[in-house]
Amino acid sequence: MPVTIKSAREIELMKEAGRILEIVHDELGKALHPGMTTLDIDRLGEEIIRSYGCEPSFLNYNGYPASICVSVNDEVVHGIPSKRAILKEGDIISIDMGAILDGWHSDAARTFGVGKISDEAQNLIDVTRQSFFEGIKYVKHGAKLGDVSSAIQQYVESHGYSVVRDLVGHGIGRNLHEDPSVPNFGKAGHGVKLAAGMTIAIEPMVNAGDYHVAVLDDDWTVVTDDGSLSAHYENTVLITKDGCEILTL
Ligand code: MF3
Ligand code: CO
């Protein structure tokens, strides 16, 4: 799939789809509490997405059986919501979701703590979020994607954590996943050249331990190999002439 440049009208729709996702993340963040199940999160999130006239883009994507990915503790991404997965105080929960408005996609992820969490867990969440902002300092027309990837990697590794290699960010637009791939590791000065009007999802997945991951028997849930905690932070970003605009913030 080629890298596409979006028109002003298309960007408006993606921005609106992004604004709605941010509202859903805020609502879910406020609703989280011990005793809730990950299926409750899926139901509530889907209901809010639809209440704004959007469709949840993950539902049935490559056979994915839910609207939202909810990944708990050592689960990195693609956790399938379940009524058996009950949140408890101290858990960290990564919520990843996409919305489609009139055929145009937005995609965003946040990691939240349930009740009081450990300082280590909070630090992992903070470093993961900040790594995204370290990366977007380099996003602008004419920059190389490797500048962004390497800034994310360096920031994460300077805090003693690792970036997942097996999963990456992506272009986004009329499809949830478009070119280019957007890795969270790499070399400055290398990779795809960014251009104004491109839209990409930048999504660092950060493990407290080693970067190796495995997929569970459900064929979806990605977990850390070493059982360490993992956090995720993602926004849909529009590249502009002299920087970028975050469409999901
Ligand atoms: N959340 C993933 C991404 O950010 C995509 C989810 S795949 C799905 O790219 F099948 F779970 F929807
Ligand atoms: Co994504």
Coordinates of N, CA and C and ligand atoms in Angstrom, one line a residue:
M1 N 0.8 -1.2 0.0 CA 0.0 0.0 0.0 C 0.9 1.3 0.0
P2 N 0.6 2.2 -0.9 CA 1.5 3.4 -1.0 C 1.3 4.3 0.2
V3 N 2.3 5.2 0.5 CA 2.1 6.2 1.4 C 1.2 7.3 0.8
T4 N 0.1 7.7 1.5 CA -0.8 8.6 0.9 C -0.7 10.0 1.6
I5 N -1.0 11.0 0.9 CA -1.1 12.4 1.4 C -2.6 12.7 1.5
K6 N -3.0 13.2 2.6 CA -4.4 13.5 2.8 C -4.8 14.9 2.5
S7 N -6.0 15.1 2.0 CA -6.5 16.4 1.7 C -7.0 17.1 3.0
A8 N -7.3 18.4 2.9 CA -7.8 19.1 4.1 C -9.1 18.5 4.6
R9 N -10.0 18.1 3.7 CA -11.3 17.5 4.0 C -11.1 16.2 4.8
E10 N -10.1 15.4 4.2 CA -9.9 14.1 4.8 C -9.3 14.3 6.3
I11 N -8.4 15.2 6.4 CA -7.8 15.5 7.7 C -8.8 16.0 8.7
E12 N -9.8 16.8 8.2 CA -10.9 17.2 9.1 C -11.6 16.0 9.7
L13 N -11.9 15.0 8.8 CA -12.6 13.8 9.3 C -11.7 13.0 10.3
M14 N -10.5 12.8 10.0 CA -9.6 12.1 10.9 C -9.4 12.8 12.2
K15 N -9.4 14.2 12.1 CA -9.3 14.9 13.4 C -10.5 14.7 14.2
E16 N -11.7 14.7 13.6 CA -12.9 14.5 14.3 C -13.0 13.1 14.9
A17 N -12.5 12.1 14.1 CA -12.5 10.7 14.7 C -11.5 10.6 15.8
G18 N -10.4 11.4 15.7 CA -9.4 11.5 16.8 C -9.9 12.1 18.1
R19 N -10.6 13.2 17.9 CA -11.2 14.0 19.0 C -12.1 13.0 19.8
I20 N -12.9 12.2 19.1 CA -13.8 11.3 19.8 C -13.0 10.2 20.5
L21 N -12.0 9.7 19.9 CA -11.2 8.7 20.6 C -10.6 9.3 21.9
E22 N -10.2 10.5 21.9 CA -9.6 11.1 23.1 C -10.7 11.2 24.2
I23 N -11.9 11.5 23.8 CA -13.0 11.5 24.8 C -13.2 10.1 25.4
V24 N -13.2 9.1 24.5 CA -13.4 7.7 25.0 C -12.3 7.3 26.0
H25 N -11.1 7.7 25.6 CA -10.0 7.3 26.5 C -10.2 8.0 27.9
D26 N -10.6 9.3 27.9 CA -10.8 10.0 29.2 C -11.9 9.3 30.0
E27 N -13.0 9.0 29.3 CA -14.1 8.3 30.0 C -13.7 7.0 30.6
L28 N -13.0 6.2 29.8 CA -12.6 4.9 30.3 C -11.6 5.0 31.4
G29 N -10.7 6.0 31.3 CA -9.7 6.2 32.4 C -10.4 6.5 33.7
K30 N -11.5 7.3 33.6 CA -12.2 7.7 34.8 C -13.0 6.5 35.4
A31 N -13.5 5.6 34.5 CA -14.4 4.5 34.9 C -13.6 3.3 35.5
L32 N -12.3 3.2 35.2 CA -11.5 2.1 35.7 C -11.6 1.9 37.2
H33 N -11.8 0.7 37.7 CA -11.8 0.5 39.1 C -11.6 -1.0 39.4
P34 N -11.1 -1.3 40.6 CA -10.9 -2.7 40.9 C -12.3 -3.5 40.8
G35 N -12.3 -4.7 40.3 CA -13.5 -5.4 40.3 C -14.2 -5.4 38.9
M36 N -13.8 -4.4 38.1 CA -14.3 -4.3 36.7 C -13.6 -5.3 35.9
T37 N -14.3 -5.8 34.8 CA -13.6 -6.8 33.9 C -13.1 -6.0 32.7
T38 N -12.2 -6.7 32.0 CA -11.8 -6.0 30.7 C -12.9 -6.0 29.7
L39 N -13.8 -7.0 29.8 CA -15.0 -7.0 28.9 C -15.9 -5.7 29.2
D40 N -16.0 -5.3 30.5 CA -16.7 -4.1 30.8 C -16.1 -2.9 30.1
I41 N -14.8 -2.9 30.0 CA -14.1 -1.8 29.4 C -14.5 -1.8 27.9
D42 N -14.5 -2.9 27.3 CA -14.8 -3.1 25.9 C -16.2 -2.6 25.6
R43 N -17.1 -3.1 26.4 CA -18.6 -2.7 26.2 C -18.8 -1.2 26.3
L44 N -18.2 -0.6 27.4 CA -18.4 0.8 27.6 C -17.7 1.6 26.5
G45 N -16.5 1.2 26.1 CA -15.8 2.0 25.1 C -16.5 1.9 23.8
E46 N -17.0 0.7 23.4 CA -17.7 0.6 22.1 C -19.0 1.4 22.1
E47 N -19.7 1.4 23.3 CA -20.9 2.2 23.4 C -20.6 3.7 23.2
I48 N -19.5 4.2 23.8 CA -19.2 5.7 23.6 C -18.8 6.0 22.2
I49 N -18.0 5.1 21.6 CA -17.5 5.3 20.2 C -18.8 5.4 19.3
R50 N -19.7 4.5 19.5 CA -20.9 4.5 18.6 C -21.8 5.7 18.9
S51 N -21.8 6.1 20.1 CA -22.7 7.3 20.5 C -22.3 8.5 19.8
Y52 N -21.0 8.6 19.3 CA -20.5 9.7 18.5 C -20.6 9.5 17.0
G53 N -21.3 8.4 16.6 CA -21.5 8.1 15.2 C -20.3 7.5 14.5
C54 N -19.4 7.0 15.3 CA -18.2 6.3 14.8 C -18.4 4.8 14.9
E55 N -17.5 4.1 14.1 CA -17.5 2.6 14.3 C -16.2 2.3 15.0
P56 N -16.2 1.2 15.8 CA -14.9 0.7 16.4 C -14.1 0.0 15.3
S57 N -12.9 0.4 14.9 CA -12.2 -0.1 13.8 C -11.6 -1.5 14.0
F58 N -11.4 -1.8 15.3 CA -10.7 -3.1 15.5 C -11.7 -4.3 15.4
L59 N -13.0 -4.0 15.6 CA -13.9 -5.1 15.6 C -13.9 -5.9 14.3
N60 N -13.6 -7.2 14.3 CA -13.5 -8.0 13.1 C -12.3 -7.8 12.3
Y61 N -11.4 -6.9 12.7 CA -10.2 -6.6 11.9 C -9.3 -7.8 11.9
N62 N -9.1 -8.4 10.8 CA -8.3 -9.7 10.7 C -8.9 -10.8 11.7
G63 N -10.2 -10.7 11.9 CA -10.9 -11.6 12.8 C -10.8 -11.3 14.3
Y64 N -10.3 -10.1 14.6 CA -10.2 -9.7 16.0 C -11.6 -9.6 16.6
P65 N -11.8 -10.3 17.8 CA -13.2 -10.5 18.3 C -13.8 -9.4 19.2
A66 N -13.2 -8.3 19.3 CA -13.7 -7.3 20.2 C -13.5 -5.9 19.6
S67 N -14.0 -4.8 20.3 CA -13.9 -3.5 19.8 C -12.6 -2.8 20.2
I68 N -12.1 -3.2 21.4 CA -11.0 -2.6 22.0 C -10.0 -3.6 22.5
C69 N -8.7 -3.3 22.4 CA -7.7 -4.1 23.0 C -7.4 -3.7 24.4
V70 N -7.4 -4.6 25.4 CA -7.2 -4.3 26.8 C -6.1 -5.2 27.3
S71 N -4.9 -4.7 27.6 CA -3.8 -5.5 27.9 C -3.3 -5.2 29.3
V72 N -3.3 -6.2 30.1 CA -3.0 -6.0 31.6 C -1.6 -6.4 32.0
N73 N -0.9 -5.6 32.7 CA 0.4 -5.9 33.3 C 1.5 -6.3 32.3
D74 N 1.8 -7.7 32.2 CA 2.8 -8.1 31.3 C 2.3 -8.3 29.9
E75 N 1.0 -8.1 29.7 CA 0.4 -8.1 28.3 C 0.8 -6.8 27.6
V76 N 1.4 -6.9 26.4 CA 2.0 -5.7 25.7 C 0.9 -5.0 24.9
V77 N 0.2 -5.8 24.0 CA -0.9 -5.3 23.2 C -1.8 -6.4 22.8
H78 N -2.9 -6.1 22.2 CA -3.9 -7.0 21.6 C -4.5 -8.0 22.6
G79 N -4.6 -7.5 23.9 CA -5.3 -8.3 24.9 C -6.8 -8.4 24.5
I80 N -7.4 -9.6 24.5 CA -8.8 -9.7 24.2 C -9.6 -9.5 25.4
P81 N -10.6 -8.6 25.4 CA -11.4 -8.4 26.6 C -12.1 -9.7 27.0
S82 N -12.3 -9.9 28.3 CA -12.9 -11.1 28.8 C -13.6 -10.8 30.1
K83 N -14.7 -11.5 30.4 CA -15.4 -11.3 31.6 C -14.6 -12.0 32.8
R84 N -13.7 -12.9 32.4 CA -12.9 -13.5 33.5 C -11.7 -12.7 33.9
A85 N -11.3 -11.6 33.1 CA -10.2 -10.8 33.5 C -10.7 -9.6 34.4
I86 N -10.5 -9.8 35.7 CA -11.0 -8.8 36.6 C -9.9 -7.9 37.1
L87 N -10.1 -6.6 37.0 CA -9.0 -5.7 37.3 C -8.9 -5.6 38.9
K88 N -7.6 -5.5 39.3 CA -7.4 -5.4 40.7 C -6.4 -4.2 41.0
E89 N -6.5 -3.7 42.2 CA -5.7 -2.5 42.6 C -4.2 -2.8 42.3
G90 N -3.6 -1.9 41.6 CA -2.1 -2.0 41.4 C -1.9 -2.5 39.9
D91 N -2.9 -3.0 39.2 CA -2.7 -3.4 37.8 C -2.4 -2.2 36.9
I92 N -1.7 -2.4 35.8 CA -1.7 -1.4 34.8 C -2.4 -1.9 33.6
I93 N -3.1 -1.1 32.9 CA -4.0 -1.5 31.8 C -3.8 -0.6 30.6
S94 N -3.4 -1.3 29.5 CA -3.2 -0.6 28.3 C -4.5 -0.7 27.4
I95 N -5.0 0.4 27.1 CA -6.3 0.4 26.3 C -5.9 1.0 24.9
D96 N -6.2 0.2 23.9 CA -5.9 0.6 22.5 C -7.2 0.5 21.7
M97 N -7.5 1.6 21.0 CA -8.7 1.5 20.2 C -8.6 2.4 19.0
G98 N -9.5 2.1 18.0 CA -9.6 2.9 16.8 C -11.0 3.3 16.5
A99 N -11.2 4.4 15.9 CA -12.6 4.8 15.5 C -12.6 5.2 14.0
I100 N -13.7 4.9 13.3 CA -13.8 5.2 11.9 C -15.0 6.2 11.8
L101 N -14.7 7.3 11.1 CA -15.8 8.3 10.9 C -15.8 8.5 9.4
D102 N -17.0 8.2 8.8 CA -17.2 8.4 7.3 C -16.0 7.8 6.5
G103 N -15.5 6.6 7.0 CA -14.4 5.9 6.3 C -13.0 6.3 6.6
W104 N -12.9 7.3 7.6 CA -11.5 7.7 7.9 C -11.2 7.3 9.4
H105 N -10.0 6.9 9.6 CA -9.6 6.2 10.8 C -8.8 7.1 11.7
S106 N -8.9 6.8 13.1 CA -8.0 7.3 14.1 C -7.7 6.2 15.0
D107 N -6.5 6.3 15.6 CA -6.0 5.1 16.4 C -5.2 5.7 17.6
A108 N -5.5 5.3 18.8 CA -4.8 5.8 20.0 C -4.8 4.8 21.1
A109 N -3.7 4.8 21.9 CA -3.6 4.0 23.1 C -3.1 4.7 24.3
R110 N -3.5 4.3 25.5 CA -3.1 4.9 26.7 C -2.9 3.8 27.7
T111 N -2.0 3.9 28.7 CA -1.9 3.0 29.8 C -2.3 3.7 31.1
F112 N -3.2 3.1 31.8 CA -3.7 3.6 33.1 C -3.3 2.7 34.2
G113 N -3.2 3.2 35.4 CA -3.1 2.4 36.6 C -4.5 2.2 37.2
V114 N -4.7 1.1 37.8 CA -5.9 0.8 38.6 C -5.7 1.1 40.0
G115 N -6.4 2.1 40.6 CA -6.2 2.4 42.0 C -4.7 2.9 42.2
K116 N -4.1 2.5 43.3 CA -2.8 2.9 43.6 C -1.8 1.9 43.0
I117 N -0.9 2.4 42.2 CA 0.1 1.5 41.6 C 1.5 1.8 42.1
S118 N 2.4 0.8 41.9 CA 3.8 1.0 42.4 C 4.5 2.2 41.7
D119 N 5.5 2.7 42.3 CA 6.3 3.8 41.7 C 7.0 3.3 40.4
E120 N 7.4 2.0 40.4 CA 8.0 1.5 39.2 C 7.0 1.4 38.1
A121 N 5.8 1.0 38.4 CA 4.8 0.9 37.3 C 4.5 2.3 36.8
Q122 N 4.4 3.3 37.7 CA 4.1 4.7 37.3 C 5.2 5.2 36.4
N123 N 6.4 4.9 36.8 CA 7.6 5.4 36.0 C 7.6 4.8 34.6
L124 N 7.2 3.5 34.5 CA 7.2 2.9 33.2 C 6.1 3.6 32.3
I125 N 5.0 3.9 32.9 CA 3.9 4.6 32.1 C 4.4 6.0 31.7
D126 N 5.0 6.7 32.6 CA 5.5 8.0 32.3 C 6.6 8.0 31.2
V127 N 7.5 7.1 31.3 CA 8.6 7.1 30.3 C 8.0 6.7 29.0
T128 N 7.1 5.8 28.9 CA 6.5 5.4 27.7 C 5.8 6.6 27.0
R129 N 5.0 7.3 27.8 CA 4.3 8.5 27.2 C 5.3 9.5 26.8
Q130 N 6.3 9.8 27.6 CA 7.3 10.8 27.2 C 8.1 10.4 26.0
S131 N 8.3 9.1 25.8 CA 9.1 8.7 24.6 C 8.4 9.1 23.3
F132 N 7.0 9.1 23.4 CA 6.3 9.5 22.2 C 6.6 11.0 21.9
F133 N 6.6 11.8 23.0 CA 6.8 13.3 22.8 C 8.3 13.6 22.4
E134 N 9.2 12.7 22.9 CA 10.6 12.9 22.5 C 10.7 12.6 21.0
G135 N 9.9 11.6 20.5 CA 9.9 11.3 19.1 C 9.3 12.3 18.2
I136 N 8.2 12.9 18.6 CA 7.5 13.9 17.7 C 8.3 15.2 17.6
K137 N 9.3 15.4 18.5 CA 10.1 16.6 18.3 C 10.8 16.6 17.0
Y138 N 10.9 15.4 16.4 CA 11.6 15.3 15.1 C 10.7 15.2 13.9
V139 N 9.4 15.2 14.2 CA 8.5 15.0 13.1 C 8.2 16.3 12.3
K140 N 8.6 16.4 11.1 CA 8.2 17.5 10.2 C 8.5 17.1 8.8
H141 N 7.9 17.9 7.8 CA 8.1 17.7 6.4 C 9.6 17.7 6.1
G142 N 10.0 16.6 5.4 CA 11.4 16.5 5.0 C 12.3 15.7 6.0
A143 N 11.8 15.5 7.2 CA 12.6 14.7 8.2 C 12.6 13.2 7.8
K144 N 13.5 12.4 8.3 CA 13.5 11.0 8.1 C 12.9 10.3 9.3
L145 N 12.1 9.3 9.0 CA 11.4 8.5 10.1 C 12.4 8.0 11.1
G146 N 13.6 7.6 10.7 CA 14.6 7.1 11.6 C 15.0 8.1 12.7
D147 N 14.9 9.4 12.4 CA 15.1 10.4 13.4 C 14.2 10.3 14.6
V148 N 12.9 10.0 14.2 CA 11.9 9.9 15.2 C 12.1 8.6 16.0
S149 N 12.3 7.5 15.2 CA 12.4 6.2 15.9 C 13.6 6.2 16.8
S150 N 14.7 6.7 16.4 CA 15.9 6.7 17.2 C 15.7 7.5 18.5
A151 N 15.0 8.7 18.4 CA 14.8 9.5 19.6 C 13.9 8.7 20.6
I152 N 12.9 8.0 20.1 CA 12.1 7.2 21.0 C 13.0 6.1 21.7
Q153 N 13.7 5.4 20.9 CA 14.5 4.3 21.5 C 15.5 4.8 22.5
Q154 N 16.2 5.9 22.1 CA 17.3 6.4 23.1 C 16.7 6.8 24.4
Y155 N 15.5 7.5 24.3 CA 14.9 8.0 25.5 C 14.5 6.8 26.4
V156 N 13.9 5.8 25.8 CA 13.4 4.6 26.6 C 14.6 3.9 27.2
E157 N 15.6 3.6 26.4 CA 16.8 2.9 26.9 C 17.6 3.6 27.9
S158 N 17.6 5.0 27.8 CA 18.3 5.8 28.8 C 17.6 5.6 30.2
H159 N 16.4 5.2 30.2 CA 15.7 4.9 31.5 C 15.7 3.5 31.9
G160 N 16.5 2.6 31.2 CA 16.7 1.2 31.6 C 15.6 0.3 31.1
Y161 N 14.7 0.8 30.2 CA 13.7 0.0 29.6 C 14.0 -0.4 28.2
S162 N 13.1 -1.2 27.6 CA 13.4 -1.6 26.2 C 12.2 -1.4 25.3
V163 N 12.4 -1.1 24.1 CA 11.3 -1.0 23.1 C 11.1 -2.3 22.4
V164 N 9.8 -2.6 22.3 CA 9.4 -3.9 21.6 C 9.8 -3.7 20.1
R165 N 10.4 -4.8 19.5 CA 10.8 -4.8 18.1 C 9.8 -5.4 17.2
D166 N 9.0 -6.4 17.7 CA 8.1 -7.2 16.8 C 6.9 -6.4 16.3
L167 N 6.6 -5.4 17.0 CA 5.4 -4.6 16.6 C 5.8 -3.1 16.4
V168 N 5.1 -2.5 15.5 CA 5.5 -1.1 15.1 C 4.3 -0.2 14.9
G169 N 4.5 1.1 14.8 CA 3.4 2.0 14.4 C 3.2 1.9 12.8
H170 N 2.4 2.8 12.3 CA 2.0 2.6 10.9 C 1.3 3.8 10.3
G171 N 1.3 3.9 9.0 CA 0.5 4.9 8.4 C -0.9 4.6 8.7
I172 N -1.8 5.6 8.5 CA -3.2 5.5 8.8 C -4.0 6.5 8.0
G173 N -5.2 6.1 7.6 CA -6.1 7.0 6.8 C -7.4 6.3 6.5
R174 N -7.5 6.0 5.2 CA -8.7 5.3 4.8 C -8.7 3.8 5.4
N175 N -7.4 3.4 5.7 CA -7.2 2.1 6.3 C -6.6 2.3 7.7
L176 N -6.9 1.3 8.6 CA -6.2 1.3 9.9 C -4.7 1.2 9.8
H177 N -4.2 0.4 8.9 CA -2.8 0.2 8.7 C -2.4 0.5 7.3
E178 N -1.6 1.5 7.1 CA -1.1 1.8 5.8 C 0.5 1.9 5.9
D179 N 1.1 2.0 4.8 CA 2.5 2.3 4.8 C 2.7 3.8 5.3
P180 N 3.8 4.2 5.8 CA 5.0 3.4 6.1 C 4.8 2.7 7.5
S181 N 5.7 1.7 7.7 CA 5.9 1.1 9.1 C 6.6 2.2 9.9
V182 N 6.2 2.3 11.2 CA 6.8 3.3 12.1 C 7.4 2.6 13.3
P183 N 8.7 2.2 13.2 CA 9.3 1.5 14.3 C 9.7 2.4 15.4
N184 N 9.8 1.9 16.6 CA 10.2 2.7 17.8 C 11.6 2.5 18.1
F185 N 12.4 2.1 17.1 CA 13.8 1.9 17.2 C 14.4 2.1 15.8
G186 N 15.7 2.5 15.8 CA 16.3 2.7 14.5 C 17.4 3.8 14.5
K187 N 17.8 4.2 13.3 CA 19.0 5.0 13.2 C 18.5 6.4 12.7
A188 N 19.0 7.5 13.3 CA 18.7 8.8 12.8 C 19.3 8.9 11.4
G189 N 18.6 9.7 10.5 CA 19.1 9.9 9.2 C 18.6 8.8 8.2
H190 N 18.1 7.7 8.7 CA 17.6 6.6 7.8 C 16.1 6.6 7.7
G191 N 15.6 5.8 6.8 CA 14.2 5.5 6.7 C 13.5 6.4 5.8
V192 N 12.1 6.2 5.8 CA 11.2 7.0 4.9 C 11.3 8.5 5.2
K193 N 11.2 9.3 4.1 CA 11.2 10.7 4.3 C 9.7 11.2 4.6
L194 N 9.5 12.0 5.6 CA 8.2 12.4 6.0 C 7.8 13.6 5.1
A195 N 6.5 13.7 4.8 CA 6.0 14.8 4.0 C 4.7 15.3 4.6
A196 N 4.5 16.6 4.4 CA 3.3 17.3 4.9 C 2.1 16.6 4.3
G197 N 1.1 16.3 5.2 CA -0.2 15.6 4.7 C -0.2 14.1 4.9
M198 N 1.0 13.6 5.3 CA 1.0 12.2 5.7 C 0.4 12.1 7.1
T199 N -0.2 11.0 7.4 CA -0.7 10.7 8.8 C -0.2 9.4 9.2
I200 N 0.4 9.4 10.4 CA 1.0 8.1 10.9 C 0.5 7.9 12.4
A201 N 0.5 6.7 12.8 CA 0.3 6.3 14.2 C 1.6 6.0 14.8
I202 N 2.0 6.8 15.8 CA 3.3 6.5 16.5 C 2.9 5.9 17.8
E203 N 3.5 4.7 18.1 CA 3.0 3.9 19.3 C 4.0 3.1 20.0
P204 N 4.9 3.8 20.8 CA 5.9 3.1 21.5 C 5.2 2.0 22.5
M205 N 5.8 0.8 22.4 CA 5.4 -0.3 23.4 C 6.7 -0.5 24.1
V206 N 6.6 -0.3 25.5 CA 7.9 -0.3 26.3 C 7.8 -1.4 27.4
N207 N 8.8 -2.2 27.4 CA 8.9 -3.3 28.4 C 9.8 -2.8 29.6
A208 N 9.4 -3.2 30.8 CA 10.3 -2.9 31.9 C 11.6 -3.8 31.8
G209 N 11.4 -4.9 31.3 CA 12.6 -5.9 31.1 C 13.1 -5.9 29.7
D210 N 13.2 -7.1 29.2 CA 13.8 -7.4 27.9 C 12.7 -7.1 26.8
Y211 N 13.2 -6.8 25.6 CA 12.2 -6.5 24.5 C 11.5 -7.6 23.9
H212 N 11.9 -8.9 24.2 CA 11.3 -10.0 23.5 C 9.9 -10.3 24.0
V213 N 9.1 -10.6 23.0 CA 7.6 -10.9 23.3 C 7.2 -12.2 22.8
A214 N 6.1 -12.7 23.2 CA 5.5 -14.0 22.7 C 4.0 -13.7 22.5
V215 N 3.4 -14.6 21.7 CA 1.9 -14.5 21.5 C 1.3 -15.7 22.2
L216 N 0.2 -15.4 23.0 CA -0.5 -16.5 23.7 C -1.3 -17.4 22.8
D217 N -1.8 -18.5 23.3 CA -2.6 -19.4 22.5 C -3.9 -18.9 21.9
D218 N -4.3 -17.7 22.4 CA -5.5 -17.1 21.7 C -5.2 -16.5 20.4
D219 N -3.9 -16.6 20.0 CA -3.4 -16.0 18.8 C -3.4 -14.5 18.7
W220 N -3.7 -13.8 19.7 CA -3.7 -12.4 19.7 C -2.8 -11.7 20.8
T221 N -3.1 -12.2 22.0 CA -2.4 -11.5 23.2 C -0.9 -11.6 23.1
V222 N -0.3 -10.4 23.0 CA 1.2 -10.3 23.0 C 1.6 -10.1 24.5
V223 N 2.6 -10.9 25.0 CA 3.0 -10.7 26.3 C 4.6 -10.6 26.3
T224 N 5.1 -10.0 27.4 CA 6.6 -10.0 27.5 C 7.1 -11.4 27.8
D225 N 8.2 -11.8 27.2 CA 8.8 -13.1 27.4 C 9.2 -13.3 28.9
D226 N 9.7 -12.2 29.5 CA 10.3 -12.4 30.8 C 9.3 -12.1 31.9
G227 N 8.0 -11.8 31.5 CA 7.0 -11.5 32.5 C 7.0 -10.1 33.1
S228 N 7.9 -9.3 32.6 CA 7.9 -7.9 33.1 C 6.7 -7.1 32.6
L229 N 6.5 -6.0 33.3 CA 5.4 -5.1 32.9 C 5.6 -4.4 31.6
S230 N 4.6 -4.1 30.9 CA 4.7 -3.4 29.6 C 3.7 -2.2 29.5
A231 N 4.1 -1.1 28.9 CA 3.1 0.0 28.7 C 3.1 0.4 27.2
H232 N 2.0 1.1 26.9 CA 1.8 1.5 25.5 C 1.2 2.9 25.4
Y233 N 1.7 3.7 24.5 CA 1.1 5.0 24.3 C 1.1 5.3 22.8
E234 N 0.0 5.7 22.3 CA -0.2 5.9 20.8 C -1.1 7.1 20.5
N235 N -0.6 7.9 19.5 CA -1.5 8.9 18.9 C -1.4 8.9 17.4
T236 N -2.4 9.3 16.8 CA -2.4 9.6 15.3 C -1.9 11.0 15.1
V237 N -0.9 11.1 14.2 CA -0.2 12.3 14.0 C -0.2 12.8 12.6
L238 N -0.5 14.0 12.3 CA -0.5 14.6 11.0 C 0.9 15.3 10.8
I239 N 1.6 15.1 9.7 CA 2.8 15.8 9.5 C 2.5 17.1 8.7
T240 N 3.1 18.1 9.2 CA 2.9 19.4 8.6 C 4.2 20.0 8.2
K241 N 4.2 21.2 7.5 CA 5.4 21.8 6.9 C 6.5 22.0 8.0
D242 N 6.1 22.5 9.1 CA 7.2 22.7 10.1 C 7.0 21.9 11.4
G243 N 6.3 20.8 11.4 CA 6.1 20.0 12.6 C 5.1 19.0 12.4
C244 N 4.2 19.0 13.4 CA 3.1 18.0 13.3 C 1.9 18.4 14.2
E245 N 0.8 17.8 13.9 CA -0.4 18.0 14.7 C -0.8 16.7 15.2
I246 N -1.1 16.6 16.5 CA -1.6 15.3 17.1 C -3.1 15.3 17.0
L247 N -3.6 14.3 16.3 CA -5.1 14.3 16.0 C -5.9 13.6 17.1
T248 N -5.2 12.9 18.0 CA -5.9 12.2 19.0 C -5.7 12.8 20.4
L249 N -5.3 14.1 20.4 CA -5.1 14.8 21.7 C -5.8 16.2 21.6
Ligands
MF3_1 N1 -3.9 -1.5 18.0 C1 -3.2 -1.9 16.9 C2 -2.5 -0.7 16.3 O1 -2.4 0.2 17.0 C3 -4.1 -2.6 16.0 C4 -5.0 -3.5 16.6 S1 -5.2 -4.9 15.7 C5 -6.7 -5.5 16.2 O2 -2.1 -0.7 15.2 F1 -6.9 -6.5 15.4 F2 -6.7 -5.7 17.4 F3 -7.6 -4.6 15.9
CO2 CO -1.9 1.6 15.9

